[in-house]
Amino acid sequence: QMCLQVKIKALKQTIMLLLSGESLPRVIMSVIRFCSNTEDHQLKKLMMLYWEVRCLKLHRITSVSTLNMKALRRCRWYPS
């Protein structure tokens, strides 16, 4: 549970940094590695927000972003 709260807090801080203008090019792999394989609803919602903010910041949608957003949407529509 503590690890989950740390992930949520870190992802919120990352989103806020992206919104304030930071580029954070090395953070994407850590987000994918540590936050993508979760069953927590709040973390999944934050992941969707992260990908949307990241795409808006880059002014383009990368293949990595597309794959991750599709996977998150699939989890939302068809929960296991």
mmCIF file of N, CA, C and O in Angstrom:
data_model
loop_
_atom_site.group_PDB
_atom_site.id
_atom_site.type_symbol
_atom_site.label_atom_id
_atom_site.label_comp_id
_atom_site.label_asym_id
_atom_site.label_seq_id
_atom_site.Cartn_x
_atom_site.Cartn_y
_atom_site.Cartn_z
ATOM 1 N N GLN A 1 0.828 -1.192 0.000
ATOM 2 C CA GLN A 1 0.000 0.000 0.000
ATOM 3 C C GLN A 1 0.870 1.251 0.000
ATOM 4 O O GLN A 1 0.572 2.211 -0.683
ATOM 5 N N MET A 2 1.945 1.238 0.782
ATOM 6 C CA MET A 2 2.834 2.392 0.850
ATOM 7 C C MET A 2 3.490 2.643 -0.499
ATOM 8 O O MET A 2 3.600 3.782 -0.938
ATOM 9 N N CYS A 3 3.889 1.590 -1.159
ATOM 10 C CA CYS A 3 4.517 1.727 -2.474
ATOM 11 C C CYS A 3 3.545 2.356 -3.464
ATOM 12 O O CYS A 3 3.941 3.186 -4.283
ATOM 13 N N LEU A 4 2.289 1.982 -3.391
ATOM 14 C CA LEU A 4 1.271 2.536 -4.280
ATOM 15 C C LEU A 4 1.099 4.035 -4.034
ATOM 16 O O LEU A 4 1.013 4.813 -4.991
ATOM 17 N N GLN A 5 1.087 4.437 -2.774
ATOM 18 C CA GLN A 5 0.959 5.865 -2.456
ATOM 19 C C GLN A 5 2.160 6.659 -2.960
ATOM 20 O O GLN A 5 2.008 7.794 -3.410
ATOM 21 N N VAL A 6 3.334 6.061 -2.909
ATOM 22 C CA VAL A 6 4.542 6.723 -3.418
ATOM 23 C C VAL A 6 4.442 6.894 -4.936
ATOM 24 O O VAL A 6 4.782 7.954 -5.475
ATOM 25 N N LYS A 7 3.950 5.879 -5.632
ATOM 26 C CA LYS A 7 3.785 5.964 -7.082
ATOM 27 C C LYS A 7 2.786 7.055 -7.462
ATOM 28 O O LYS A 7 3.017 7.828 -8.386
ATOM 29 N N ILE A 8 1.686 7.114 -6.734
ATOM 30 C CA ILE A 8 0.661 8.126 -7.009
ATOM 31 C C ILE A 8 1.225 9.525 -6.789
ATOM 32 O O ILE A 8 1.052 10.414 -7.628
ATOM 33 N N LYS A 9 1.925 9.709 -5.687
ATOM 34 C CA LYS A 9 2.513 11.017 -5.394
ATOM 35 C C LYS A 9 3.547 11.408 -6.448
ATOM 36 O O LYS A 9 3.565 12.550 -6.921
ATOM 37 N N ALA A 10 4.399 10.466 -6.844
ATOM 38 C CA ALA A 10 5.427 10.754 -7.847
ATOM 39 C C ALA A 10 4.811 11.083 -9.197
ATOM 40 O O ALA A 10 5.266 12.002 -9.891
ATOM 41 N N LEU A 11 3.762 10.367 -9.579
ATOM 42 C CA LEU A 11 3.116 10.628 -10.862
ATOM 43 C C LEU A 11 2.410 11.982 -10.857
ATOM 44 O O LEU A 11 2.452 12.713 -11.855
ATOM 45 N N LYS A 12 1.803 12.343 -9.739
ATOM 46 C CA LYS A 12 1.181 13.669 -9.627
ATOM 47 C C LYS A 12 2.234 14.766 -9.765
ATOM 48 O O LYS A 12 2.020 15.763 -10.471
ATOM 49 N N GLN A 13 3.381 14.584 -9.110
ATOM 50 C CA GLN A 13 4.457 15.573 -9.209
ATOM 51 C C GLN A 13 4.992 15.662 -10.636
ATOM 52 O O GLN A 13 5.278 16.755 -11.129
ATOM 53 N N THR A 14 5.100 14.531 -11.306
ATOM 54 C CA THR A 14 5.569 14.516 -12.694
ATOM 55 C C THR A 14 4.611 15.266 -13.600
ATOM 56 O O THR A 14 5.034 16.054 -14.450
ATOM 57 N N ILE A 15 3.321 15.038 -13.417
ATOM 58 C CA ILE A 15 2.309 15.736 -14.227
ATOM 59 C C ILE A 15 2.391 17.240 -13.982
ATOM 60 O O ILE A 15 2.353 18.032 -14.931
ATOM 61 N N MET A 16 2.525 17.636 -12.721
ATOM 62 C CA MET A 16 2.623 19.063 -12.403
ATOM 63 C C MET A 16 3.876 19.682 -13.014
ATOM 64 O O MET A 16 3.831 20.813 -13.519
ATOM 65 N N LEU A 17 4.991 18.961 -12.996
ATOM 66 C CA LEU A 17 6.223 19.472 -13.610
ATOM 67 C C LEU A 17 6.065 19.627 -15.119
ATOM 68 O O LEU A 17 6.526 20.607 -15.705
ATOM 69 N N LEU A 18 5.412 18.659 -15.758
ATOM 70 C CA LEU A 18 5.170 18.757 -17.199
ATOM 71 C C LEU A 18 4.294 19.965 -17.516
ATOM 72 O O LEU A 18 4.546 20.690 -18.480
ATOM 73 N N LEU A 19 3.278 20.171 -16.701
ATOM 74 C CA LEU A 19 2.380 21.306 -16.929
ATOM 75 C C LEU A 19 3.074 22.648 -16.693
ATOM 76 O O LEU A 19 2.700 23.650 -17.294
ATOM 77 N N SER A 20 4.094 22.659 -15.829
ATOM 78 C CA SER A 20 4.793 23.910 -15.550
ATOM 79 C C SER A 20 5.917 24.190 -16.542
ATOM 80 O O SER A 20 6.592 25.205 -16.429
ATOM 81 N N GLY A 21 6.129 23.283 -17.497
ATOM 82 C CA GLY A 21 7.093 23.574 -18.547
ATOM 83 C C GLY A 21 8.347 22.724 -18.568
ATOM 84 O O GLY A 21 9.169 22.866 -19.459
ATOM 85 N N GLU A 22 8.523 21.831 -17.608
ATOM 86 C CA GLU A 22 9.702 20.959 -17.605
ATOM 87 C C GLU A 22 9.567 19.921 -18.713
ATOM 88 O O GLU A 22 8.464 19.510 -19.060
ATOM 89 N N SER A 23 10.693 19.470 -19.267
ATOM 90 C CA SER A 23 10.623 18.499 -20.364
ATOM 91 C C SER A 23 10.671 17.047 -19.873
ATOM 92 O O SER A 23 9.985 16.188 -20.399
ATOM 93 N N LEU A 24 11.486 16.740 -18.881
ATOM 94 C CA LEU A 24 11.588 15.406 -18.273
ATOM 95 C C LEU A 24 11.707 14.273 -19.296
ATOM 96 O O LEU A 24 10.893 13.348 -19.318
ATOM 97 N N PRO A 25 12.732 14.287 -20.148
ATOM 98 C CA PRO A 25 12.829 13.264 -21.195
ATOM 99 C C PRO A 25 13.128 11.857 -20.688
ATOM 100 O O PRO A 25 12.759 10.877 -21.329
ATOM 101 N N ARG A 26 13.762 11.723 -19.529
ATOM 102 C CA ARG A 26 14.136 10.393 -19.028
ATOM 103 C C ARG A 26 13.076 9.746 -18.142
ATOM 104 O O ARG A 26 13.209 8.594 -17.760
ATOM 105 N N VAL A 27 12.046 10.472 -17.819
ATOM 106 C CA VAL A 27 11.038 9.982 -16.876
ATOM 107 C C VAL A 27 10.103 8.966 -17.522
ATOM 108 O O VAL A 27 9.567 8.090 -16.844
ATOM 109 N N ILE A 28 9.923 9.035 -18.824
ATOM 110 C CA ILE A 28 8.924 8.190 -19.502
ATOM 111 C C ILE A 28 9.157 6.694 -19.252
ATOM 112 O O ILE A 28 8.207 5.951 -18.999
ATOM 113 N N MET A 29 10.397 6.248 -19.283
ATOM 114 C CA MET A 29 10.659 4.826 -19.085
ATOM 115 C C MET A 29 10.343 4.394 -17.647
ATOM 116 O O MET A 29 9.844 3.291 -17.428
ATOM 117 N N SER A 30 10.610 5.264 -16.681
ATOM 118 C CA SER A 30 10.278 4.937 -15.295
ATOM 119 C C SER A 30 8.765 4.871 -15.097
ATOM 120 O O SER A 30 8.264 4.005 -14.378
ATOM 121 N N VAL A 31 8.046 5.768 -15.748
ATOM 122 C CA VAL A 31 6.583 5.752 -15.657
ATOM 123 C C VAL A 31 6.047 4.451 -16.243
ATOM 124 O O VAL A 31 5.203 3.779 -15.643
ATOM 125 N N ILE A 32 6.547 4.072 -17.401
ATOM 126 C CA ILE A 32 6.093 2.828 -18.034
ATOM 127 C C ILE A 32 6.456 1.635 -17.164
ATOM 128 O O ILE A 32 5.633 0.750 -16.915
ATOM 129 N N ARG A 33 7.673 1.610 -16.666
ATOM 130 C CA ARG A 33 8.162 0.452 -15.911
ATOM 131 C C ARG A 33 7.449 0.266 -14.574
ATOM 132 O O ARG A 33 7.089 -0.849 -14.206
ATOM 133 N N PHE A 34 7.247 1.356 -13.838
ATOM 134 C CA PHE A 34 6.741 1.219 -12.478
ATOM 135 C C PHE A 34 5.247 1.492 -12.316
ATOM 136 O O PHE A 34 4.668 1.116 -11.305
ATOM 137 N N CYS A 35 4.624 2.138 -13.273
ATOM 138 C CA CYS A 35 3.213 2.509 -13.088
ATOM 139 C C CYS A 35 2.258 1.806 -14.052
ATOM 140 O O CYS A 35 1.064 1.772 -13.794
ATOM 141 N N SER A 36 2.744 1.272 -15.137
ATOM 142 C CA SER A 36 1.842 0.706 -16.147
ATOM 143 C C SER A 36 1.178 -0.590 -15.715
ATOM 144 O O SER A 36 0.060 -0.871 -16.110
ATOM 145 N N ASN A 37 1.850 -1.394 -14.924
ATOM 146 C CA ASN A 37 1.308 -2.714 -14.577
ATOM 147 C C ASN A 37 0.570 -2.694 -13.237
ATOM 148 O O ASN A 37 0.822 -3.493 -12.364
ATOM 149 N N THR A 38 -0.371 -1.807 -13.113
ATOM 150 C CA THR A 38 -1.119 -1.674 -11.866
ATOM 151 C C THR A 38 -2.589 -1.995 -12.065
ATOM 152 O O THR A 38 -3.099 -1.931 -13.180
ATOM 153 N N GLU A 39 -3.246 -2.352 -10.982
ATOM 154 C CA GLU A 39 -4.685 -2.570 -11.007
ATOM 155 C C GLU A 39 -5.421 -1.458 -10.271
ATOM 156 O O GLU A 39 -6.637 -1.474 -10.197
ATOM 157 N N ASP A 40 -4.672 -0.504 -9.719
ATOM 158 C CA ASP A 40 -5.270 0.575 -8.955
ATOM 159 C C ASP A 40 -5.940 1.587 -9.890
ATOM 160 O O ASP A 40 -5.328 2.084 -10.831
ATOM 161 N N HIS A 41 -7.201 1.892 -9.590
ATOM 162 C CA HIS A 41 -7.995 2.764 -10.448
ATOM 163 C C HIS A 41 -7.438 4.190 -10.484
ATOM 164 O O HIS A 41 -7.348 4.802 -11.550
ATOM 165 N N GLN A 42 -7.056 4.729 -9.340
ATOM 166 C CA GLN A 42 -6.537 6.092 -9.287
ATOM 167 C C GLN A 42 -5.235 6.225 -10.074
ATOM 168 O O GLN A 42 -5.033 7.194 -10.806
ATOM 169 N N LEU A 43 -4.366 5.245 -9.965
ATOM 170 C CA LEU A 43 -3.099 5.288 -10.703
ATOM 171 C C LEU A 43 -3.336 5.179 -12.205
ATOM 172 O O LEU A 43 -2.665 5.854 -12.997
ATOM 173 N N LYS A 44 -4.317 4.376 -12.609
ATOM 174 C CA LYS A 44 -4.645 4.281 -14.037
ATOM 175 C C LYS A 44 -5.169 5.608 -14.572
ATOM 176 O O LYS A 44 -4.809 6.022 -15.677
ATOM 177 N N LYS A 45 -5.991 6.279 -13.798
ATOM 178 C CA LYS A 45 -6.504 7.590 -14.223
ATOM 179 C C LYS A 45 -5.369 8.600 -14.338
ATOM 180 O O LYS A 45 -5.325 9.399 -15.285
ATOM 181 N N LEU A 46 -4.437 8.564 -13.387
ATOM 182 C CA LEU A 46 -3.281 9.452 -13.457
ATOM 183 C C LEU A 46 -2.404 9.128 -14.655
ATOM 184 O O LEU A 46 -1.819 10.026 -15.276
ATOM 185 N N MET A 47 -2.299 7.848 -14.992
ATOM 186 C CA MET A 47 -1.521 7.456 -16.183
ATOM 187 C C MET A 47 -2.150 8.040 -17.452
ATOM 188 O O MET A 47 -1.440 8.544 -18.330
ATOM 189 N N MET A 48 -3.470 7.976 -17.554
ATOM 190 C CA MET A 48 -4.145 8.561 -18.718
ATOM 191 C C MET A 48 -3.870 10.060 -18.790
ATOM 192 O O MET A 48 -3.578 10.603 -19.856
ATOM 193 N N LEU A 49 -3.950 10.724 -17.652
ATOM 194 C CA LEU A 49 -3.674 12.152 -17.601
ATOM 195 C C LEU A 49 -2.221 12.438 -17.982
ATOM 196 O O LEU A 49 -1.934 13.374 -18.738
ATOM 197 N N TYR A 50 -1.294 11.621 -17.506
ATOM 198 C CA TYR A 50 0.121 11.780 -17.846
ATOM 199 C C TYR A 50 0.330 11.708 -19.360
ATOM 200 O O TYR A 50 1.006 12.544 -19.948
ATOM 201 N N TRP A 51 -0.261 10.697 -20.003
ATOM 202 C CA TRP A 51 -0.066 10.539 -21.448
ATOM 203 C C TRP A 51 -0.699 11.693 -22.215
ATOM 204 O O TRP A 51 -0.145 12.155 -23.211
ATOM 205 N N GLU A 52 -1.850 12.164 -21.775
ATOM 206 C CA GLU A 52 -2.484 13.299 -22.450
ATOM 207 C C GLU A 52 -1.638 14.563 -22.320
ATOM 208 O O GLU A 52 -1.423 15.275 -23.305
ATOM 209 N N VAL A 53 -1.136 14.820 -21.119
ATOM 210 C CA VAL A 53 -0.298 16.007 -20.905
ATOM 211 C C VAL A 53 0.992 15.891 -21.702
ATOM 212 O O VAL A 53 1.443 16.848 -22.329
ATOM 213 N N ARG A 54 1.575 14.720 -21.706
ATOM 214 C CA ARG A 54 2.832 14.517 -22.437
ATOM 215 C C ARG A 54 2.638 14.737 -23.932
ATOM 216 O O ARG A 54 3.467 15.378 -24.589
ATOM 217 N N CYS A 55 1.557 14.215 -24.478
ATOM 218 C CA CYS A 55 1.283 14.401 -25.909
ATOM 219 C C CYS A 55 1.027 15.870 -26.240
ATOM 220 O O CYS A 55 1.476 16.369 -27.271
ATOM 221 N N LEU A 56 0.304 16.560 -25.375
ATOM 222 C CA LEU A 56 0.059 17.985 -25.591
ATOM 223 C C LEU A 56 1.352 18.780 -25.519
ATOM 224 O O LEU A 56 1.562 19.723 -26.281
ATOM 225 N N LYS A 57 2.235 18.397 -24.603
ATOM 226 C CA LYS A 57 3.514 19.096 -24.452
ATOM 227 C C LYS A 57 4.402 18.911 -25.675
ATOM 228 O O LYS A 57 5.056 19.839 -26.119
ATOM 229 N N LEU A 58 4.414 17.692 -26.225
ATOM 230 C CA LEU A 58 5.262 17.403 -27.386
ATOM 231 C C LEU A 58 4.634 17.860 -28.703
ATOM 232 O O LEU A 58 5.299 17.875 -29.726
ATOM 233 N N HIS A 59 3.354 18.163 -28.676
ATOM 234 C CA HIS A 59 2.591 18.540 -29.869
ATOM 235 C C HIS A 59 2.563 17.426 -30.910
ATOM 236 O O HIS A 59 2.463 17.683 -32.101
ATOM 237 N N ARG A 60 2.686 16.194 -30.428
ATOM 238 C CA ARG A 60 2.579 15.032 -31.311
ATOM 239 C C ARG A 60 2.323 13.788 -30.467
ATOM 240 O O ARG A 60 2.579 13.784 -29.274
ATOM 241 N N ILE A 61 1.815 12.780 -31.116
ATOM 242 C CA ILE A 61 1.548 11.521 -30.428
ATOM 243 C C ILE A 61 2.551 10.499 -30.928
ATOM 244 O O ILE A 61 2.618 10.218 -32.122
ATOM 245 N N THR A 62 3.342 9.951 -30.013
ATOM 246 C CA THR A 62 4.333 8.952 -30.389
ATOM 247 C C THR A 62 3.714 7.563 -30.350
ATOM 248 O O THR A 62 2.632 7.358 -29.792
ATOM 249 N N SER A 63 4.403 6.603 -30.926
ATOM 250 C CA SER A 63 3.889 5.235 -30.939
ATOM 251 C C SER A 63 3.820 4.661 -29.522
ATOM 252 O O SER A 63 2.908 3.905 -29.189
ATOM 253 N N VAL A 64 4.774 5.031 -28.670
ATOM 254 C CA VAL A 64 4.753 4.574 -27.276
ATOM 255 C C VAL A 64 3.518 5.116 -26.563
ATOM 256 O O VAL A 64 2.831 4.387 -25.842
ATOM 257 N N SER A 65 3.213 6.382 -26.798
ATOM 258 C CA SER A 65 2.036 6.985 -26.180
ATOM 259 C C SER A 65 0.764 6.295 -26.650
ATOM 260 O O SER A 65 -0.128 5.998 -25.856
ATOM 261 N N THR A 66 0.684 6.040 -27.933
ATOM 262 C CA THR A 66 -0.496 5.391 -28.500
ATOM 263 C C THR A 66 -0.705 4.008 -27.900
ATOM 264 O O THR A 66 -1.816 3.656 -27.490
ATOM 265 N N LEU A 67 0.350 3.215 -27.818
ATOM 266 C CA LEU A 67 0.236 1.866 -27.267
ATOM 267 C C LEU A 67 -0.200 1.885 -25.804
ATOM 268 O O LEU A 67 -1.059 1.108 -25.396
ATOM 269 N N ASN A 68 0.372 2.784 -25.026
ATOM 270 C CA ASN A 68 0.019 2.849 -23.613
ATOM 271 C C ASN A 68 -1.390 3.360 -23.399
ATOM 272 O O ASN A 68 -2.119 2.850 -22.543
ATOM 273 N N MET A 69 -1.813 4.353 -24.167
ATOM 274 C CA MET A 69 -3.174 4.858 -24.012
ATOM 275 C C MET A 69 -4.199 3.807 -24.436
ATOM 276 O O MET A 69 -5.233 3.653 -23.791
ATOM 277 N N LYS A 70 -3.912 3.063 -25.493
ATOM 278 C CA LYS A 70 -4.825 1.995 -25.914
ATOM 279 C C LYS A 70 -4.942 0.919 -24.840
ATOM 280 O O LYS A 70 -6.032 0.424 -24.560
ATOM 281 N N ALA A 71 -3.817 0.554 -24.239
ATOM 282 C CA ALA A 71 -3.841 -0.467 -23.190
ATOM 283 C C ALA A 71 -4.645 0.006 -21.984
ATOM 284 O O ALA A 71 -5.425 -0.750 -21.409
ATOM 285 N N LEU A 72 -4.479 1.272 -21.605
ATOM 286 C CA LEU A 72 -5.237 1.802 -20.474
ATOM 287 C C LEU A 72 -6.724 1.887 -20.782
ATOM 288 O O LEU A 72 -7.567 1.583 -19.933
ATOM 289 N N ARG A 73 -7.067 2.285 -21.984
ATOM 290 C CA ARG A 73 -8.490 2.341 -22.362
ATOM 291 C C ARG A 73 -9.108 0.954 -22.372
ATOM 292 O O ARG A 73 -10.244 0.764 -21.948
ATOM 293 N N ARG A 74 -8.366 -0.027 -22.866
ATOM 294 C CA ARG A 74 -8.857 -1.398 -22.900
ATOM 295 C C ARG A 74 -9.126 -1.894 -21.480
ATOM 296 O O ARG A 74 -10.130 -2.562 -21.229
ATOM 297 N N CYS A 75 -8.254 -1.551 -20.541
ATOM 298 C CA CYS A 75 -8.454 -1.951 -19.140
ATOM 299 C C CYS A 75 -9.691 -1.280 -18.549
ATOM 300 O O CYS A 75 -10.398 -1.880 -17.750
ATOM 301 N N ARG A 76 -9.937 -0.043 -18.936
ATOM 302 C CA ARG A 76 -11.113 0.655 -18.411
ATOM 303 C C ARG A 76 -12.397 0.072 -18.951
ATOM 304 O O ARG A 76 -13.399 -0.012 -18.258
ATOM 305 N N TRP A 77 -12.404 -0.294 -20.234
ATOM 306 C CA TRP A 77 -13.624 -0.818 -20.851
ATOM 307 C C TRP A 77 -13.884 -2.267 -20.491
ATOM 308 O O TRP A 77 -15.023 -2.687 -20.377
ATOM 309 N N TYR A 78 -12.838 -3.059 -20.356
ATOM 310 C CA TYR A 78 -12.982 -4.490 -20.088
ATOM 311 C C TYR A 78 -12.206 -4.855 -18.833
ATOM 312 O O TYR A 78 -11.146 -5.476 -18.914
ATOM 313 N N PRO A 79 -12.692 -4.469 -17.663
ATOM 314 C CA PRO A 79 -11.940 -4.796 -16.442
ATOM 315 C C PRO A 79 -11.917 -6.295 -16.198
ATOM 316 O O PRO A 79 -12.882 -7.000 -16.441
ATOM 317 N N SER A 80 -10.790 -6.783 -15.720
ATOM 318 C CA SER A 80 -10.645 -8.221 -15.452
ATOM 319 C C SER A 80 -11.153 -8.543 -14.081
ATOM 320 O O SER A 80 -11.096 -7.824 -13.184
#
